[in-house]
Coordinates of C-alpha atoms in Angstrom, one line a residue:
Chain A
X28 CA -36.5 91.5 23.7
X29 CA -40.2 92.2 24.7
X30 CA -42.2 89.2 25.1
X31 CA -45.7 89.0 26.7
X32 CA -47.5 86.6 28.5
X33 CA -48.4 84.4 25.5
X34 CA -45.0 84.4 24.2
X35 CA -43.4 83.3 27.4
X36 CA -45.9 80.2 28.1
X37 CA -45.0 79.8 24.1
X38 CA -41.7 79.4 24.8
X39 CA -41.6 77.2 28.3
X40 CA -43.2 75.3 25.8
X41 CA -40.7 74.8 23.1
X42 CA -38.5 73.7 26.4
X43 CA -40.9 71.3 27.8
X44 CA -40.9 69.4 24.1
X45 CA -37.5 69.6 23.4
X46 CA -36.2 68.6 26.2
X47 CA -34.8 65.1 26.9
X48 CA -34.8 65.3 30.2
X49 CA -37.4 66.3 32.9
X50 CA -36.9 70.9 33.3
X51 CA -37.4 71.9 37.0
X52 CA -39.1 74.9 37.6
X53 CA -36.6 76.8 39.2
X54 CA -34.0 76.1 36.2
X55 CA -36.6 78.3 34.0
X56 CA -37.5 80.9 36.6
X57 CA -33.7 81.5 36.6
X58 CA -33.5 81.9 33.4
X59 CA -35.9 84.4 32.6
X60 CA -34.9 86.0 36.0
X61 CA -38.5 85.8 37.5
X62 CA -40.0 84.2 40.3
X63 CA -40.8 80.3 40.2
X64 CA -44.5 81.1 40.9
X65 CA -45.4 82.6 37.4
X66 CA -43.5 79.8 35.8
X67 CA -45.6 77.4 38.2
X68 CA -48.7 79.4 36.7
X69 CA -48.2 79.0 33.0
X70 CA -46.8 75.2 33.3
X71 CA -50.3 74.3 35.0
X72 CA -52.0 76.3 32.4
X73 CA -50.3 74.6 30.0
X74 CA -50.6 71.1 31.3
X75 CA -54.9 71.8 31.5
X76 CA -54.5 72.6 28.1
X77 CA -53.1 69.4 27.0
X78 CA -55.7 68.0 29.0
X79 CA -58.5 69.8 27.1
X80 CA -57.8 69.8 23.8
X81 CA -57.8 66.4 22.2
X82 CA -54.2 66.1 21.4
X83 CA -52.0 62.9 21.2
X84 CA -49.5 64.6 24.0
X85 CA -49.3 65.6 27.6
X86 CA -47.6 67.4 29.9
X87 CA -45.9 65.1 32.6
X88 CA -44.7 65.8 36.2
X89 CA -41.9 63.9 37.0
X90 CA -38.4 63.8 38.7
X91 CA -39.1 66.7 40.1
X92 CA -39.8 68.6 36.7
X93 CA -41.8 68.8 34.0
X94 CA -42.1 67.2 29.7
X95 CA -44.1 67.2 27.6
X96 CA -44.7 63.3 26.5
X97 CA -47.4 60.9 24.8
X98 CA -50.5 60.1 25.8
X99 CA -50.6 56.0 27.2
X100 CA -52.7 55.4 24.8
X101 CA -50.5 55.6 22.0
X102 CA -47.7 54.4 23.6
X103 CA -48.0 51.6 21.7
X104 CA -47.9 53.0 18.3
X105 CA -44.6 55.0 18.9
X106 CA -43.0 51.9 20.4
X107 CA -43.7 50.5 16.9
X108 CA -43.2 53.3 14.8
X109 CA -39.9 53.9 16.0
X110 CA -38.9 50.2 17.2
X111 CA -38.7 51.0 20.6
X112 CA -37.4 48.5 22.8
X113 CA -39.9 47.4 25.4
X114 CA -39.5 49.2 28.7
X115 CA -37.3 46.7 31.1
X116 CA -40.1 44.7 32.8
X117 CA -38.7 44.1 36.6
X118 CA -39.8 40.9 38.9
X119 CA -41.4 41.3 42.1
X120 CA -38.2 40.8 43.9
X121 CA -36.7 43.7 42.3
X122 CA -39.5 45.7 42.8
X123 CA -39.5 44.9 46.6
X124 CA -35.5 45.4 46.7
X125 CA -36.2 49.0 45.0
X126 CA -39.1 49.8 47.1
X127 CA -36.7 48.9 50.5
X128 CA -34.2 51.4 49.3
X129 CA -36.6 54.2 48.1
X130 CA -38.0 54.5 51.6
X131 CA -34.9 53.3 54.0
X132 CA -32.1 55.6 51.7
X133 CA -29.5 55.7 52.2
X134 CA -29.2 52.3 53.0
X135 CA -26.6 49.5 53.0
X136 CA -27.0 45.9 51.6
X137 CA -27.3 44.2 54.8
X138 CA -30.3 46.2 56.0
X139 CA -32.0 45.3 52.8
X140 CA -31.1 41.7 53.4
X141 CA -32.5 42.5 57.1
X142 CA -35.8 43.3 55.7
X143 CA -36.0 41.0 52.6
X144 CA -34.4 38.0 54.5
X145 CA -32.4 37.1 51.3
X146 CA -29.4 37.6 49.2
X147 CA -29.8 40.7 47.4
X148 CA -26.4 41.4 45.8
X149 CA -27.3 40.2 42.0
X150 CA -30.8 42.4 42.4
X151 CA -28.5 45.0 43.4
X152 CA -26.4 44.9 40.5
X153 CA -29.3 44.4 38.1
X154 CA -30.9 47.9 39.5
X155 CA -27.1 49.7 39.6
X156 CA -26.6 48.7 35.9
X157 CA -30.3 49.8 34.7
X158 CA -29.8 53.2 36.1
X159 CA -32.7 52.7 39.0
X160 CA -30.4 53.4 42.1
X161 CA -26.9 54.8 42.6
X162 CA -23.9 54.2 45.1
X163 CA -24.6 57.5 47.1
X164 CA -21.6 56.9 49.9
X165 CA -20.8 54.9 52.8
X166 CA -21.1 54.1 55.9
X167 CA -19.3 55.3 58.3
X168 CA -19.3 51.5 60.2
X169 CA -17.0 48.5 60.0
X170 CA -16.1 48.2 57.2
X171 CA -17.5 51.4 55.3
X172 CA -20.5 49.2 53.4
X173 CA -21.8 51.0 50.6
X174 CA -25.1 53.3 50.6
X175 CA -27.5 52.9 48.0
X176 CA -30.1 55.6 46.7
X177 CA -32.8 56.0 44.1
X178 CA -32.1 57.6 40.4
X179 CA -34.2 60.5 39.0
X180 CA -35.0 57.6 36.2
X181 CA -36.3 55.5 38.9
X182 CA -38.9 58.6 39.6
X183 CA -39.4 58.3 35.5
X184 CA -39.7 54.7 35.6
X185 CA -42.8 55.1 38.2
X186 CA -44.5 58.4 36.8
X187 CA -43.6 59.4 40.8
X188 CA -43.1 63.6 41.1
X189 CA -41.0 63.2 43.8
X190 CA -39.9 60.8 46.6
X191 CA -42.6 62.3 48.4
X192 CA -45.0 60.7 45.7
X193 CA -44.6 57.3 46.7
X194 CA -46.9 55.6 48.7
X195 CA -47.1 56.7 52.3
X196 CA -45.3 54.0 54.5
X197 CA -48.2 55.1 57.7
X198 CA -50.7 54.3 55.2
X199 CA -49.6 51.0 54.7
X200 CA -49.1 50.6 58.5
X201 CA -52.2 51.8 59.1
X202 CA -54.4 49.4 56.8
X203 CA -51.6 46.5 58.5
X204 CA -52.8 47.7 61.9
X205 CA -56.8 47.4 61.0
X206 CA -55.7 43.9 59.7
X207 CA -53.5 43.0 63.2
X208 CA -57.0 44.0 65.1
X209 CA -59.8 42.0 63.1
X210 CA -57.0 39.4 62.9
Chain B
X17 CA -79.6 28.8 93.3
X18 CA -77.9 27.5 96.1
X19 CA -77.1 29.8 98.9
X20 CA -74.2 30.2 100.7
X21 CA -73.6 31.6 104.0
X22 CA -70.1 33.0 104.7
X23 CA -68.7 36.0 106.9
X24 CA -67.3 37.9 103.6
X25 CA -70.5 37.5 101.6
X26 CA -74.1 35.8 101.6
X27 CA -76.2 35.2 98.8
X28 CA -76.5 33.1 96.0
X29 CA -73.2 30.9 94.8
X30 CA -73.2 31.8 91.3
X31 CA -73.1 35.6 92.5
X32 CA -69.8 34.9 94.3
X33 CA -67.7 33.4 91.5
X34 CA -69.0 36.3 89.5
X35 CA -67.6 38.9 91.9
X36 CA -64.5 37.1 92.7
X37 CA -63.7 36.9 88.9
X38 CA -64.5 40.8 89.4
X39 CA -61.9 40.9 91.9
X40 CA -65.0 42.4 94.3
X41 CA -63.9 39.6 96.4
X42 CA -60.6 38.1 97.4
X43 CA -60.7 34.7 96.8
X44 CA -58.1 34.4 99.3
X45 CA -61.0 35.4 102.6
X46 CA -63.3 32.7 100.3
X47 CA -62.6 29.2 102.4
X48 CA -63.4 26.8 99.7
X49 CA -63.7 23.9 102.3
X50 CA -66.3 26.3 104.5
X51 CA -68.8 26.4 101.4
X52 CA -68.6 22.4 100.5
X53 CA -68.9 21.3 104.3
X54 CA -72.0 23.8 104.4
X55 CA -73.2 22.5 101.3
X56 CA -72.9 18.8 102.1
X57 CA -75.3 19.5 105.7
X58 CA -77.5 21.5 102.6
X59 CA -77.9 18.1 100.6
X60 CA -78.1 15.4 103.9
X61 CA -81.2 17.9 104.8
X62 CA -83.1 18.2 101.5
X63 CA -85.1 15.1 100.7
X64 CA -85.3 15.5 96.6
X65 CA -82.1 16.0 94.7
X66 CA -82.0 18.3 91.7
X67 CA -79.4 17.2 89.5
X68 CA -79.2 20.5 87.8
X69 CA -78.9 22.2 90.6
X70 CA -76.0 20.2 91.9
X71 CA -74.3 20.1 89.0
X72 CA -74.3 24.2 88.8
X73 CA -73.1 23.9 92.3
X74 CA -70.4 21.2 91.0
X75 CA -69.3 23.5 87.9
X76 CA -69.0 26.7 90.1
X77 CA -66.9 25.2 92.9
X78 CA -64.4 23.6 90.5
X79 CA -64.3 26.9 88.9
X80 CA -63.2 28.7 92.4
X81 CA -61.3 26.0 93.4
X82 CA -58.7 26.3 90.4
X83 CA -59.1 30.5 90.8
X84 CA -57.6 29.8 94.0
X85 CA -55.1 26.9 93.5
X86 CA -53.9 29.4 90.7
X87 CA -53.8 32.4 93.4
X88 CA -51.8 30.1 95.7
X89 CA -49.0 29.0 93.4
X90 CA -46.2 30.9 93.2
X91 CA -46.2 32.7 89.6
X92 CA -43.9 30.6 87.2
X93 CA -40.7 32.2 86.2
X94 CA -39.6 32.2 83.2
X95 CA -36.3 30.6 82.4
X96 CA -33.8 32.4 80.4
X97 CA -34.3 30.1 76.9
X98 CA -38.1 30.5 77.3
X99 CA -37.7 34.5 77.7
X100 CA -35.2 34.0 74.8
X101 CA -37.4 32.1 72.7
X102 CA -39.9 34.7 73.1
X103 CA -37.8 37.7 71.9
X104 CA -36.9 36.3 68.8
X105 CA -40.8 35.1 68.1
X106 CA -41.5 38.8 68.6
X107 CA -38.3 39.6 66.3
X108 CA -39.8 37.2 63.7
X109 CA -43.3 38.6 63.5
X110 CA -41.8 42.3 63.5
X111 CA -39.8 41.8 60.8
X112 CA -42.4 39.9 59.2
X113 CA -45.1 42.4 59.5
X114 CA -42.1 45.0 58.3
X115 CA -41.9 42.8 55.4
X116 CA -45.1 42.8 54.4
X117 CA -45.9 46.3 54.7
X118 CA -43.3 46.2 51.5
X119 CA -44.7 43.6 49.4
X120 CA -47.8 46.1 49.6
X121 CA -46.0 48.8 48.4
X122 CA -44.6 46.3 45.6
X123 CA -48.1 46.2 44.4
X124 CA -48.4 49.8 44.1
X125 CA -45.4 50.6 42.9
X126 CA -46.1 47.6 40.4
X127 CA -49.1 49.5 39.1
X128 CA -47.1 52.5 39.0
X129 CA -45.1 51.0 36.7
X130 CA -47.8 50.0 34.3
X131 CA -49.5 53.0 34.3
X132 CA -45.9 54.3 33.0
X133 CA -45.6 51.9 30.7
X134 CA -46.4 53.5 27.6
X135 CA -45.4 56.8 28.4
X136 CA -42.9 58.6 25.7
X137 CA -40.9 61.4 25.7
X138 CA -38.3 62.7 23.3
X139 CA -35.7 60.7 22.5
X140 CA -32.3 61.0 23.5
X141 CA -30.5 62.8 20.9
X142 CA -26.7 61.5 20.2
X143 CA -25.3 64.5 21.7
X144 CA -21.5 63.1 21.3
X145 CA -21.8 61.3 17.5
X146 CA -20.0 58.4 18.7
X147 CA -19.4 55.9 15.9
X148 CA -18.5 52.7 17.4
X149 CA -17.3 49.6 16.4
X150 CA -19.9 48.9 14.2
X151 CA -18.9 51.6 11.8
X152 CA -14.8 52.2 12.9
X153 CA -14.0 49.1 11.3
X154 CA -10.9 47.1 11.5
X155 CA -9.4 48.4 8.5
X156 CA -9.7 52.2 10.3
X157 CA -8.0 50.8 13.5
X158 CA -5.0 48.8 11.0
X159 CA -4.4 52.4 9.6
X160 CA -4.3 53.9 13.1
X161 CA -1.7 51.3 13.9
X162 CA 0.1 51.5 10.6
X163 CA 0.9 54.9 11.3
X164 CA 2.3 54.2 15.5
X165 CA 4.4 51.9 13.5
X166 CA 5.7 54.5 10.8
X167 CA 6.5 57.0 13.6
X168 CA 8.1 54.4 15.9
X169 CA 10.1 53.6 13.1
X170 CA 11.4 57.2 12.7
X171 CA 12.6 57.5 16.1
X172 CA 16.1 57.6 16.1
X173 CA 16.6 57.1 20.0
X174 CA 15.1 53.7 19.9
X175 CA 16.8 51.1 22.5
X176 CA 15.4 47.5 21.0
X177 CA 15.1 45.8 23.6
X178 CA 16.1 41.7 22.9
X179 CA 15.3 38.8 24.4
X180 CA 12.3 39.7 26.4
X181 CA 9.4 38.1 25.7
X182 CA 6.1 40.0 26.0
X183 CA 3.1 38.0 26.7
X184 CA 0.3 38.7 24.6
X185 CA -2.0 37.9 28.0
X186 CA 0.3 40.2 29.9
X187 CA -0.8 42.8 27.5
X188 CA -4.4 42.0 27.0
X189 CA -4.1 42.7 31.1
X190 CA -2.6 45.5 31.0
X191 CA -4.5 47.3 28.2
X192 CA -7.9 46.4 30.1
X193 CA -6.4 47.6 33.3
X194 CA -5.5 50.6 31.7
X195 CA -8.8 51.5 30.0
X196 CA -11.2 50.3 32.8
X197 CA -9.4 52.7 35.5
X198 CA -10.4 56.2 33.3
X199 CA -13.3 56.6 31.4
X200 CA -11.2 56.9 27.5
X201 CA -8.3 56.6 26.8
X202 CA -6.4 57.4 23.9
X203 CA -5.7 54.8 21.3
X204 CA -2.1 56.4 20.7
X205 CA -1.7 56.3 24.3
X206 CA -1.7 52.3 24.4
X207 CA 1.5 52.6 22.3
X208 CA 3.0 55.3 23.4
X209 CA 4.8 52.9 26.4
X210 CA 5.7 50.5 23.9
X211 CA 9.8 49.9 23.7
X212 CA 9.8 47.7 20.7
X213 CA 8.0 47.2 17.6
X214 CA 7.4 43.3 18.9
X215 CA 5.4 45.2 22.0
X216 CA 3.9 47.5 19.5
X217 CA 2.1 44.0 17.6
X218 CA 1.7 42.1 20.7
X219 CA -0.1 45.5 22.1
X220 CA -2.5 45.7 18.4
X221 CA -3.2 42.0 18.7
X222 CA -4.0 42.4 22.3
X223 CA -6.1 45.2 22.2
X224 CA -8.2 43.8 18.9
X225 CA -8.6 40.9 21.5
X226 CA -10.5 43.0 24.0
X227 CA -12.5 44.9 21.7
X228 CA -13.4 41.1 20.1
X229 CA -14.2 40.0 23.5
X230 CA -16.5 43.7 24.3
X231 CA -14.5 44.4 27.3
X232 CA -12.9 47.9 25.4
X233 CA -15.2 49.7 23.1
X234 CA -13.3 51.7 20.8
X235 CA -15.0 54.6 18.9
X236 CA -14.0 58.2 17.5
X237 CA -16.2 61.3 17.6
X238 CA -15.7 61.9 14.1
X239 CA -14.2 60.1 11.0
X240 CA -10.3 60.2 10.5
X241 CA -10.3 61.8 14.2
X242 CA -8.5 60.2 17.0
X243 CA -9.3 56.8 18.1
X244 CA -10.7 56.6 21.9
X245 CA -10.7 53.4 24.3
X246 CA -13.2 53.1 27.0
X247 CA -14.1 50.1 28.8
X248 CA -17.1 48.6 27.6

């Protein structure tokens, strides 16, 4: 089977749109037995294509892979078209409890608790059952409390690449600091 | 400005509280009653009293004289509750500040989440065509059962089993127990323990029960294929 160039960015791109699920890069540089660079290459090149022609799609970076997905813009329009549920809307609190664990994991309840200075167990429960963290282990303390960890549709959720997407926690501290000194 | 006249220094009086307070001079060579008696002889031999200039000399001297008192007293220590007390006003603000740094990253993360909003991708496909309870309906399940019945009927080696009473809440227990401890289960497999055809009903009733109640969804992965259980 011969294929060039154009065929094989033709084809990463039947993947990326059939797909249900974010594809990592190394997953297709395995399977056409090349190097993840290339692959790299042509997903860019795709993705700047997307981006320049006036199309109703993108291509989307996220959970450490890559989709092809609709534009925001006409989000809307496909929720309606296809009578999409609205995406689960989450309260501050859960937000804050997710945010905790996304930067502290693995982490136990308590330490949450720690930081939040409330009960988080129903929060807890609420983010286990909508698939935004996971039980990753336990703790080897008294007890053996459970660890908690963020989901690969928690990455989705946020548009985040990777964990090392989110916010930088020195970045925060930093602007806190600037604050703490004028203050 | 007044001038005093001391051993350790000479010169005007507001120069002196400025070097002590530089720590240029130790307030402890500084004798405090030295400069007021000096300064009393100053004012018995003028004839015209400044009030501003008195006053200066007034303000400057009460200043030294609490530098010094301060100097003399031993340094307070701190009691245990006090020390204590501390610690945990330090713990509070920590944590607090800790805190805060995360309600910032809420209101990122917030946006994140909005920006995200209307973002699609393919839906997921049915990749097992499960056909729940919507469309196995009750009359698939009775036909199911009817036939557990015909073959538990055909048994030859069955013991009947009198006089014991099976609970139909025993069951319902049992059944969910069963179900919620694998992911499915087979719907044969609920009968297959049965030792009477009284268990066998009681077992039906109990599992139409929890499939009424949504604890145990029961599907099949195509029509007139085996019924599964799973926990719903």
């Amino acid at each position: 089977m011969r294929m060039d160039k154009q065929d094989l960015k033709n084809i990463i791109e039947c993947f990326l749109f059939v797909t249900n699920e974010p594809i990592p890069i190394d997953r297709i540089a395995r399977f056409f037995n090349v190097k993840e660079k290339p692959v790299k290459d042509i997903i860019y090149e795709l993705k700047e294509e997307y981006n320049e022609n006036n199309r109703g799609l993108l291509l989307i970076e996220v959970a450490n892979g890559f989709q092809v997905a609709t534009k925001p813009q006409y989000g809307k329009w496909v929720r309606n078209f296809f009578r999409l549920p609205k995406k689960i809307k989450l309260t501050k609190p859960t937000i804050e409890t997710l945010s905790i664990i996304a930067f502290n994991q693995p982490i136990v309840k308590a330490e949450i608790e720690d930081i939040r200075g409330v009960e988080v167990r129903m929060i807890l429960a609420n983010l286990l059952e909508h698939d935004l963290i996971k039980i990753v282990g336990r703790k080897e303390t008294i007890g053996r409390p459970l660890l908690y960890g963020t989901t690969d549709k928690f990455l989705k959720a946020f548009g985040l690449k990777d964990l090392s997407m989110l916010p930088k926690i020195e970045e925060i501290e930093e602007i806190f600091d600037d604050f703490g000194a004028t203050a | 400005m007044y001038q005093v006249n001391l051993n350790v220094f000479k010169g005007p009086f507001d120069l002196l509280l400025y070097l002590i307070k530089k720590q240029e001079v130790d307030i402890y060579d500084i004798s405090i009653s030295e400069i007021t008696d000096e300064y009393l002889t100053h004012l018995n031999k003028i004839e015209t009293l400044d009030l501003n200039e008195l006053s200066r000399f007034l303000v400057i001297a009460a200043i030294l004289i609490q530098i010094k008192s301060k100097a003399l007293l031993p340094e307070k220590e701190k009691n245990e509750l006090e020390i204590e007390e501390e610690e945990t006003e330090s713990e509070l603000s920590r944590k607090l500040a800790n805190y805060k740094k995360y309600q910032e990253i809420t209101k990122i993360l917030e946006q994140y989440k909005e920006d995200n909003e209307e973002i699609y991708t393919k839906l997921h496909q049915e990749e097992e065509k499960e056909l729940d309870l919507e469309s196995l309906k009750l009359k698939d399940l009775i036909v199911a059962f009817s036939e557990i019945i015909k073959e538990f009927s055909q048994k030859e080696d069955v013991l009947e089993v009198r006089g014991e009473e099976i609970s139909l809440l025993d069951k319902i227990e049992e059944i969910n127990e069963i179900v919620s401890k694998r992911e499915n289960v087979r719907f044969s497999e609920i009968f297959a323990r049965c030792r009477s055809k009284m268990e066998l009903i009681v077992a039906f009733l109990a599992l139409l029960e929890l499939i009424r109640r949504k604890k145990v969804r029961a599907f099949q992965k195509e029509h007139f294929s085996e019924i599964w259980l799973s926990s719903a």
